[in-house]
XYZ file of C-alpha atoms in Angstrom:
580
model
C 37.845 19.435 -6.829
C 34.879 19.475 -9.200
C 32.013 21.765 -8.315
C 28.925 20.053 -6.875
C 25.684 20.100 -8.824
C 22.239 20.435 -7.244
C 21.578 16.677 -7.396
C 24.814 15.903 -5.540
C 24.010 18.472 -2.888
C 20.505 17.021 -2.513
C 21.957 13.539 -1.949
C 24.512 14.879 0.550
C 21.719 16.464 2.583
C 19.821 13.158 2.642
C 22.941 11.434 3.945
C 23.385 14.102 6.601
C 19.755 13.440 7.663
C 20.676 9.728 8.126
C 18.731 8.527 5.089
C 20.210 5.161 4.071
C 18.363 4.502 0.833
C 16.146 6.091 -1.793
C 13.336 3.890 -3.178
C 12.158 4.504 -6.724
C 12.147 3.733 -10.431
C 14.760 5.397 -12.632
C 13.761 7.838 -15.368
C 15.360 10.577 -17.438
C 14.479 13.484 -15.173
C 15.856 11.517 -12.204
C 19.133 10.603 -13.863
C 21.287 13.289 -12.180
C 20.048 12.211 -8.729
C 20.459 8.482 -9.388
C 23.962 9.086 -10.709
C 24.819 11.126 -7.608
C 23.675 8.194 -5.467
C 25.761 5.798 -7.557
C 28.851 7.820 -6.610
C 27.982 8.151 -2.904
C 28.757 5.076 -0.798
C 26.680 6.294 2.158
C 23.308 5.839 0.430
C 21.742 3.191 -1.831
C 19.315 3.406 -4.722
C 16.601 0.738 -4.278
C 15.105 -0.158 -7.625
C 11.487 -1.271 -7.171
C 9.059 -2.251 -9.938
C 6.368 0.342 -9.130
C 6.678 3.765 -7.523
C 3.681 3.082 -5.265
C 5.819 0.354 -3.729
C 8.606 2.904 -3.243
C 6.368 5.179 -1.191
C 4.893 2.335 0.881
C 8.377 0.948 1.539
C 9.691 4.338 2.653
C 6.690 4.806 4.944
C 7.231 1.410 6.559
C 10.949 2.055 7.022
C 10.159 5.347 8.750
C 7.668 3.620 11.073
C 10.221 0.956 12.010
C 13.184 3.275 12.588
C 11.404 6.446 13.682
C 13.757 8.355 11.374
C 13.460 9.942 7.953
C 13.027 7.717 4.886
C 12.901 8.749 1.233
C 11.445 7.811 -2.135
C 11.490 9.255 -5.635
C 9.564 9.268 -8.891
C 10.485 10.584 -12.308
C 8.493 13.307 -14.047
C 4.770 12.967 -14.691
C 3.532 9.363 -14.414
C 6.535 8.324 -12.335
C 5.875 10.636 -9.422
C 2.099 10.274 -9.806
C 2.513 6.608 -8.861
C 3.921 7.702 -5.490
C 0.754 9.399 -4.361
C -1.139 6.492 -2.773
C 1.802 5.339 -0.668
C 2.497 8.944 0.328
C -1.088 9.387 1.499
C -0.619 6.317 3.666
C 2.691 7.543 5.113
C 1.259 10.983 5.796
C -1.813 9.655 7.579
C 0.429 7.287 9.563
C 2.623 10.232 10.652
C 5.657 8.539 9.072
C 8.439 11.039 8.256
C 9.059 10.623 4.516
C 10.760 12.904 2.023
C 9.520 12.363 -1.547
C 11.435 13.628 -4.544
C 9.139 14.377 -7.480
C 11.399 15.045 -10.427
C 9.934 17.306 -13.098
C 10.061 18.174 -16.786
C 12.642 20.759 -17.988
C 11.998 24.037 -16.208
C 11.769 26.004 -19.463
C 8.816 23.840 -20.564
C 6.668 24.052 -17.428
C 3.211 25.402 -18.240
C 3.427 24.661 -21.964
C 1.815 21.216 -22.083
C 5.143 19.433 -22.484
C 5.424 15.630 -22.701
C 4.562 14.062 -19.304
C 3.795 17.448 -17.750
C 1.914 17.488 -14.442
C 1.975 19.921 -11.529
C 3.384 18.069 -8.500
C 3.173 21.119 -6.242
C -0.605 20.919 -6.669
C -1.020 17.147 -6.821
C 0.709 16.352 -3.516
C -0.778 19.215 -1.514
C -3.241 17.072 0.463
C -0.753 14.362 1.417
C 2.120 16.508 2.686
C 3.073 19.066 5.303
C 5.463 20.741 2.875
C 5.376 20.709 -0.933
C 7.592 23.067 -2.926
C 9.550 23.188 -6.185
C 13.209 24.057 -6.635
C 13.137 26.412 -9.608
C 16.532 27.989 -8.958
C 19.765 26.442 -7.648
C 20.020 29.243 -5.094
C 17.142 27.643 -3.187
C 19.527 24.861 -2.218
C 20.120 23.595 0.397
C 17.605 25.622 2.435
C 14.509 24.286 0.720
C 15.469 20.620 1.195
C 16.442 21.246 4.822
C 13.076 22.905 5.406
C 11.310 19.923 3.841
C 13.187 17.510 6.111
C 12.329 19.513 9.212
C 8.643 19.559 8.282
C 8.598 15.776 7.768
C 10.367 14.969 11.030
C 9.010 17.787 13.172
C 5.356 17.407 12.219
C 5.387 13.693 11.431
C 4.407 13.046 7.830
C 5.376 13.697 4.233
C 7.349 16.468 2.569
C 7.577 16.670 -1.214
C 10.387 18.370 -3.123
C 9.828 18.898 -6.842
C 13.030 19.140 -8.861
C 13.182 19.692 -12.656
C 15.821 17.478 -14.243
C 17.724 20.398 -15.780
C 17.917 22.212 -12.426
C 19.265 19.019 -10.819
C 22.187 19.189 -13.248
C 22.954 22.863 -12.530
C 25.948 23.843 -10.346
C 25.025 24.128 -6.673
C 25.588 27.530 -5.020
C 29.018 28.132 -3.493
C 29.330 28.152 0.296
C 25.645 27.378 0.798
C 24.658 27.579 4.439
C 23.899 24.223 6.059
C 21.851 24.570 9.207
C 21.458 21.889 11.876
C 18.737 19.391 10.951
C 15.875 18.345 13.215
C 16.365 14.695 14.208
C 13.637 14.075 16.799
C 10.414 15.543 18.153
C 10.041 17.157 21.580
C 7.629 16.112 24.299
C 4.536 18.273 24.696
C 3.297 18.939 28.210
C -0.287 20.147 28.782
C -0.937 23.244 30.849
C -1.547 22.914 34.591
C -5.160 24.035 34.151
C -5.995 21.126 31.838
C -4.178 18.632 34.074
C -6.106 19.822 37.127
C -9.439 19.711 35.281
C -8.817 16.158 34.080
C -7.748 15.042 37.562
C -10.976 16.485 38.992
C -13.098 14.669 36.372
C -11.360 11.395 37.215
C -11.859 11.828 40.946
C -15.572 12.506 40.413
C -16.175 9.458 38.154
C -16.910 5.959 39.429
C -16.412 4.029 36.179
C -13.591 5.099 33.871
C -12.417 3.524 30.608
C -9.215 4.252 28.710
C -9.261 3.891 24.926
C -5.779 3.961 23.399
C -4.311 4.572 19.960
C -0.887 4.793 18.371
C -0.167 7.894 20.435
C 0.520 5.569 23.386
C 3.746 4.373 21.688
C 6.475 4.495 24.318
C 3.957 5.097 27.120
C 3.037 1.505 28.040
C 4.356 1.716 31.604
C 2.626 5.053 32.217
C -0.734 3.763 30.908
C -0.521 0.622 33.072
C 0.328 2.629 36.202
C -2.541 5.008 35.506
C -5.047 2.197 34.827
C -4.086 0.464 38.070
C -4.526 3.633 40.085
C -8.008 4.403 38.731
C -9.095 0.737 38.221
C -9.865 1.274 34.545
C -10.382 -1.214 31.723
C -8.154 -0.450 28.735
C -9.397 -0.831 25.173
C -7.552 0.037 21.995
C -7.887 0.955 18.346
C -6.079 -1.154 15.754
C -3.077 1.191 15.587
C -2.816 1.075 19.368
C -2.727 -2.728 19.564
C 1.038 -3.199 19.266
C 1.745 -0.540 21.903
C -0.799 -1.286 24.603
C -2.204 -4.825 24.458
C 0.817 -6.762 25.733
C 1.459 -7.264 29.486
C -1.867 -5.550 30.114
C -4.037 -7.000 32.898
C -6.705 -4.383 32.133
C -7.108 -5.277 28.436
C -10.673 -5.484 27.114
C -9.867 -5.739 23.423
C -10.563 -3.599 20.401
C -13.567 -1.647 19.212
C -14.756 -0.995 15.672
C -15.771 -3.184 12.740
C -12.621 -5.283 13.177
C -12.923 -5.396 16.927
C -13.488 -8.085 19.505
C -13.952 -8.510 23.216
C -15.541 -6.020 25.604
C -14.032 -2.729 24.378
C -17.364 -1.573 22.986
C -19.201 -2.233 26.254
C -16.418 -0.677 28.331
C -16.535 2.557 26.333
C -20.339 2.773 26.528
C -20.997 1.718 30.126
C -18.483 4.009 31.821
C -19.023 7.420 33.414
C -15.871 8.885 31.893
C -14.127 7.821 28.683
C -10.543 9.000 28.217
C -9.198 8.837 24.668
C -5.408 8.537 24.747
C -3.508 9.283 21.553
C -6.186 7.988 19.215
C -7.862 9.450 16.152
C -10.264 6.483 15.955
C -12.426 7.450 12.949
C -15.580 5.387 13.527
C -17.695 7.667 15.681
C -20.606 5.207 15.426
C -18.647 3.017 17.864
C -18.066 5.880 20.318
C -20.661 6.786 22.963
C -22.641 10.017 22.917
C -24.049 9.856 26.450
C -20.934 9.712 28.657
C -18.332 12.313 29.548
C -15.316 12.211 27.229
C -11.816 13.650 27.643
C -9.213 13.392 24.906
C -5.419 13.641 25.082
C -3.510 14.145 21.823
C -0.262 15.726 20.692
C -1.995 17.058 17.574
C -4.517 19.720 18.620
C -6.429 19.525 15.327
C -7.535 16.012 16.281
C -9.128 17.037 19.556
C -12.905 16.719 19.361
C -13.238 15.940 15.673
C -14.700 12.458 16.309
C -16.890 13.081 19.347
C -18.163 15.862 21.547
C -15.572 16.480 24.269
C -16.012 17.597 27.836
C -12.273 18.278 28.044
C -9.555 18.605 25.394
C -5.968 18.111 26.544
C -3.129 19.074 24.194
C -0.077 16.978 25.005
C 1.659 13.699 24.272
C 0.321 10.749 26.238
C 3.500 9.848 28.107
C 4.196 13.330 29.418
C 0.514 13.963 30.193
C 0.248 10.822 32.318
C 3.492 11.637 34.118
C 1.892 14.903 35.186
C -1.612 13.535 35.761
C -1.145 10.261 37.652
C 0.321 11.770 40.846
C -2.618 14.201 41.032
C -5.492 11.692 40.923
C -6.803 9.943 44.009
C -6.382 6.148 43.954
C -9.590 4.141 43.550
C -10.269 0.844 45.312
C -13.566 -0.232 43.719
C -12.880 -2.798 40.969
C -16.486 -3.772 40.199
C -16.626 -2.090 36.789
C -13.144 -3.252 35.813
C -13.826 -6.857 36.842
C -17.181 -6.882 35.039
C -15.520 -5.754 31.800
C -12.671 -8.245 32.194
C -15.209 -11.073 32.597
C -17.116 -9.956 29.499
C -13.887 -9.806 27.587
C -12.805 -13.300 28.636
C -16.199 -14.724 27.665
C -16.013 -13.036 24.268
C -12.533 -14.371 23.609
C -13.494 -17.884 24.613
C -16.754 -17.919 22.688
C -15.983 -16.015 19.491
C -12.333 -15.341 18.818
C -11.040 -18.832 19.685
C -13.874 -20.761 18.064
C -12.247 -21.130 14.670
C -8.911 -22.243 16.078
C -10.319 -25.376 17.728
C -11.181 -28.649 15.982
C -10.271 -27.344 12.547
C -7.815 -30.012 11.478
C -10.351 -31.433 9.003
C -12.013 -28.253 7.762
C -11.415 -27.630 4.058
C -11.028 -24.898 2.865
C -8.842 -23.851 5.774
C -10.209 -21.360 8.277
C -8.149 -18.153 7.958
C -8.416 -17.702 11.719
C -6.546 -20.967 12.143
C -3.811 -19.753 9.790
C -3.359 -16.556 11.781
C -3.319 -18.493 15.042
C -0.606 -20.898 13.842
C 1.415 -18.011 12.402
C 1.233 -16.216 15.743
C 2.667 -19.280 17.499
C 5.484 -19.887 15.016
C 6.643 -16.345 14.248
C 9.635 -14.821 16.024
C 9.179 -12.795 19.187
C 10.541 -9.710 17.415
C 8.876 -10.296 14.039
C 7.494 -7.446 11.959
C 4.040 -8.170 10.524
C 2.817 -6.090 7.595
C -0.893 -6.541 7.048
C -3.023 -6.097 3.936
C -6.202 -4.061 4.202
C -9.379 -6.141 4.353
C -9.867 -9.469 6.075
C -6.141 -9.762 6.863
C -6.634 -6.756 9.147
C -9.215 -8.781 11.053
C -7.035 -11.858 11.456
C -4.041 -9.772 12.541
C -6.130 -7.752 14.979
C -7.622 -10.833 16.595
C -4.842 -13.410 16.471
C -1.403 -11.771 16.271
C -0.104 -11.294 19.801
C 2.020 -8.222 20.526
C 4.723 -8.429 23.178
C 6.531 -5.094 23.091
C 9.081 -6.327 20.537
C 6.882 -7.299 17.605
C 5.654 -4.659 15.184
C 2.329 -4.663 13.317
C 2.170 -2.264 10.375
C -0.617 -1.746 7.881
C -2.585 0.871 6.032
C -4.671 1.340 9.159
C -5.550 5.007 8.598
C -5.576 5.266 4.792
C -7.043 1.800 4.160
C -5.275 1.063 0.879
C -5.152 -2.340 -0.749
C -1.785 -3.841 -1.718
C 0.174 -2.293 1.162
C 1.580 -5.391 2.898
C 4.208 -6.561 0.398
C 5.648 -3.063 -0.261
C 5.733 -2.274 3.460
C 7.516 -5.574 4.086
C 10.217 -4.486 1.629
C 10.863 -1.291 3.591
C 10.768 -3.095 6.931
C 13.203 -5.793 5.773
C 15.757 -3.329 4.431
C 16.131 -1.873 7.932
C 17.350 -5.240 9.261
C 17.945 -8.284 7.064
C 18.295 -10.482 10.134
C 14.862 -9.669 11.531
C 11.872 -11.782 10.528
C 9.411 -9.828 8.371
C 6.064 -11.430 7.504
C 3.690 -10.014 4.915
C 0.130 -11.089 5.752
C -1.259 -10.667 2.245
C -4.691 -11.216 0.785
C -4.901 -12.558 -2.748
C -6.487 -9.300 -3.926
C -3.865 -7.051 -2.375
C -0.932 -9.256 -3.305
C -1.931 -9.554 -6.958
C -2.402 -5.783 -7.243
C 1.327 -5.075 -6.746
C 2.605 -8.604 -7.351
C 5.359 -7.318 -9.615
C 7.334 -6.200 -6.597
C 7.686 -9.779 -5.408
C 10.542 -9.596 -7.935
C 12.127 -6.889 -5.760
C 12.439 -9.467 -2.979
C 14.271 -11.772 -5.357
C 16.426 -9.047 -6.865
C 17.749 -7.958 -3.462
C 17.454 -11.388 -1.832
C 15.246 -9.928 0.874
C 14.117 -12.736 3.218
C 10.504 -11.510 3.466
C 7.954 -14.262 4.109
C 4.650 -13.774 2.290
C 1.796 -15.589 4.024
C -0.941 -15.437 1.416
C -4.556 -15.800 2.585
C -6.044 -16.972 -0.700
C -9.842 -17.041 -0.601
C -10.216 -16.028 -4.282
C -12.338 -13.049 -3.335
C -12.373 -9.526 -1.970
C -13.762 -10.788 1.326
C -14.181 -7.526 3.203
C -15.989 -5.961 0.261
C -18.358 -8.944 0.171
C -19.162 -8.409 3.832
C -19.761 -4.690 3.241
C -22.177 -5.545 0.437
C -24.048 -8.013 2.623
C -24.412 -5.531 5.475
C -25.855 -3.075 2.941
C -28.368 -5.703 1.846
C -26.675 -6.394 -1.482
C -25.606 -9.719 -2.980
C -21.862 -9.979 -3.546
C -20.959 -8.999 -7.087
C -17.645 -8.283 -8.789
C -15.646 -9.612 -5.857
C -14.427 -12.978 -7.190
C -10.765 -13.460 -8.197
C -9.588 -16.141 -10.629
C -6.150 -16.819 -9.225
C -3.098 -18.758 -10.364
C -1.100 -21.102 -8.165
C 0.787 -18.307 -6.387
C 3.385 -20.760 -5.063
C 4.233 -21.713 -8.637
C 4.495 -18.025 -9.500
C 6.902 -17.537 -6.595
C 9.055 -20.425 -7.756
C 9.076 -19.069 -11.303
C 10.378 -15.782 -9.891
C 13.249 -17.613 -8.190
C 11.866 -17.713 -4.634
C 10.714 -20.549 -2.375
C 7.015 -21.288 -2.835
C 4.604 -23.834 -1.360
C 0.829 -24.245 -1.618
C -1.304 -25.535 1.250
C -4.877 -26.753 0.838
C -5.365 -28.952 3.947
C -5.067 -27.871 7.594
C -2.786 -30.734 8.604
C -0.209 -29.504 6.076
C -0.163 -25.984 7.488
C 2.125 -26.103 10.574
C 4.928 -27.974 8.817
C 4.737 -25.895 5.638
C 4.672 -22.641 7.593
C 7.708 -23.704 9.638
C 9.605 -24.429 6.431
C 8.726 -21.033 4.985
C 9.664 -19.106 8.118
C 13.072 -20.767 8.431
C 13.933 -20.437 4.736
C 16.892 -18.072 4.392
C 15.642 -16.146 1.352
C 12.329 -14.758 0.083
C 9.454 -17.227 0.400
C 5.710 -17.448 -0.180
C 3.113 -19.812 1.234
C -0.144 -19.862 -0.744
C -2.878 -20.974 1.675
C -6.319 -21.743 0.249
C -8.707 -20.335 2.872
C -12.446 -20.432 3.448
C -14.148 -17.584 1.526
C -17.167 -17.877 3.808
C -15.333 -16.885 6.985
C -16.772 -13.568 8.104
C -15.578 -10.752 10.287
C -18.297 -10.374 12.911
C -17.988 -7.022 14.710
C -18.288 -6.986 18.513
C -21.536 -5.005 18.328
C -24.151 -5.669 15.651
C -26.936 -3.186 15.006
C -30.429 -4.135 13.891
C -29.664 -2.390 10.612
C -26.671 -4.688 10.033
C -28.764 -7.789 10.733
C -31.535 -6.564 8.435
C -29.032 -5.858 5.681
C -27.362 -9.226 6.056
C -30.704 -11.051 6.013
C -31.780 -9.150 2.899
C -28.523 -10.015 1.207
C -28.945 -13.675 2.128
C -32.443 -13.688 0.641
C -31.168 -12.198 -2.601
C -28.419 -14.817 -2.797
C -30.964 -17.611 -2.334
C -33.162 -16.152 -5.058
C -30.119 -16.040 -7.331
C -29.401 -19.734 -6.737
C -26.824 -19.192 -3.993
C -28.461 -21.353 -1.316
C -25.522 -23.749 -1.178
C -23.103 -20.975 -0.426
C -25.383 -19.550 2.263
C -25.571 -22.986 3.889
C -21.772 -23.132 3.995
C -21.644 -19.644 5.442
C -24.205 -20.537 8.095
C -22.196 -23.561 9.176
C -19.021 -21.464 9.331
C -20.478 -18.644 11.407
C -23.807 -19.423 13.063
C -22.283 -20.714 16.291
C -20.278 -17.487 16.675
C -22.853 -14.910 15.591
C -23.508 -12.442 18.441
C -27.095 -11.216 18.699
C -27.941 -7.502 18.709
């Protein structure tokens, strides 16, 4: 039997860690690894058109399966392209192993062609980042990288020079058992008792939930019922906590809606459950706050805490709920539920009624129709920007659907690559990429990956020919929109030229039928929907500064001859504009 080389041993370890595929773009320094995959039937090489797509796809696969996923880039520019997707995976706590192949080991440090220093470049977006400079480091170094990625939740990077990959692997190398799942973390009795006492002393309590409530829906509902608490959520908590939730008061933040803002500010005690919600301007500074998180470094970094509790949400609530005294007064809860219902009826639903004649099409209407037609177990991948808003406000979770986006890193162009990774996990599951025209066109080349592998991803393209969220940010800052317009092709024609199904929709009455056709098409498909560029994301709480900035921006647009556009914008949004 021929002796294994380092590349073959690397691939065997990936297989043993249940990695099914390696996303990347081939290159000379990667050749030994790609060839080892070619000869191993237990793992596939997925050839994408851009390495950034490879990293995003691996991150999405890891979020769907909960297991390890992997990507690779060749030396220099190849692995540099991974970095943005790896940042996203790392900040999403997605376990990803990235292989950064390297120049010949004898040339490192001598300014060789395509030389970079991956062990420095990937330091900030990884838990573990080391180079194999000697075959004797195998397999221990790769096993250590895998255990960091899975155990800590995030990215590990292994740098491997191409010549080392071709070297013979060490004989009888020890193979230790690999970590496959993370343990539960229980807080200490002292913290549990302190939190129970704070709850018993408070009259009005609000829970604000993030992605750390994954798998803890039943425990959160039982707890909320016992203490009569409204339950708000961050965007990453939406899919885990909003469904079957009679205490739901919506989402806070710039993309938010409903009464979550009021509920977090009018309570006596705010309990943050598994959330690293970054916008401290939307958090109160005059109420007591307790935070529960499995990552201790996150405790108290967004707001001043009265109590920090280190533990995962599910196990913490299992310990806490029996210790708190049941509350019977629902006045605060009912008040927040009423505010939330009024907000939903008056703001969120406004654009989905009587819009059958509005041209360009309201994007809210598109999201609403998509929500009705999509499968009950669909995976939605969502581009950063206005698509985040429409997904947050109109896509309904149910415990089976998944909603994935670049919600912590905030990168453009994430939806299509993440859809690729999500679809590879299950070709029979409906995967919908909610793409903006800016994000889609940025990595549009990987639409060809859908065609190449016949992946049945459905791209729902919100085409407003602009960077809509950036325009809103400029207006809030008192600036006229500039540099945000996109001159776009007929994306449906582009899709057809690539060999996929493509249809363009410009009138609302065409939308339901066209969307049904796209969703039931058996292969890759794209629907190019021309949407209203004047539709704005109005946050649930508007400051005087925001209003002043918006008014200043409007004045500048009028002075620049933009009065017609401002009139259109006023008609689109005036009836729904909350007052500060």
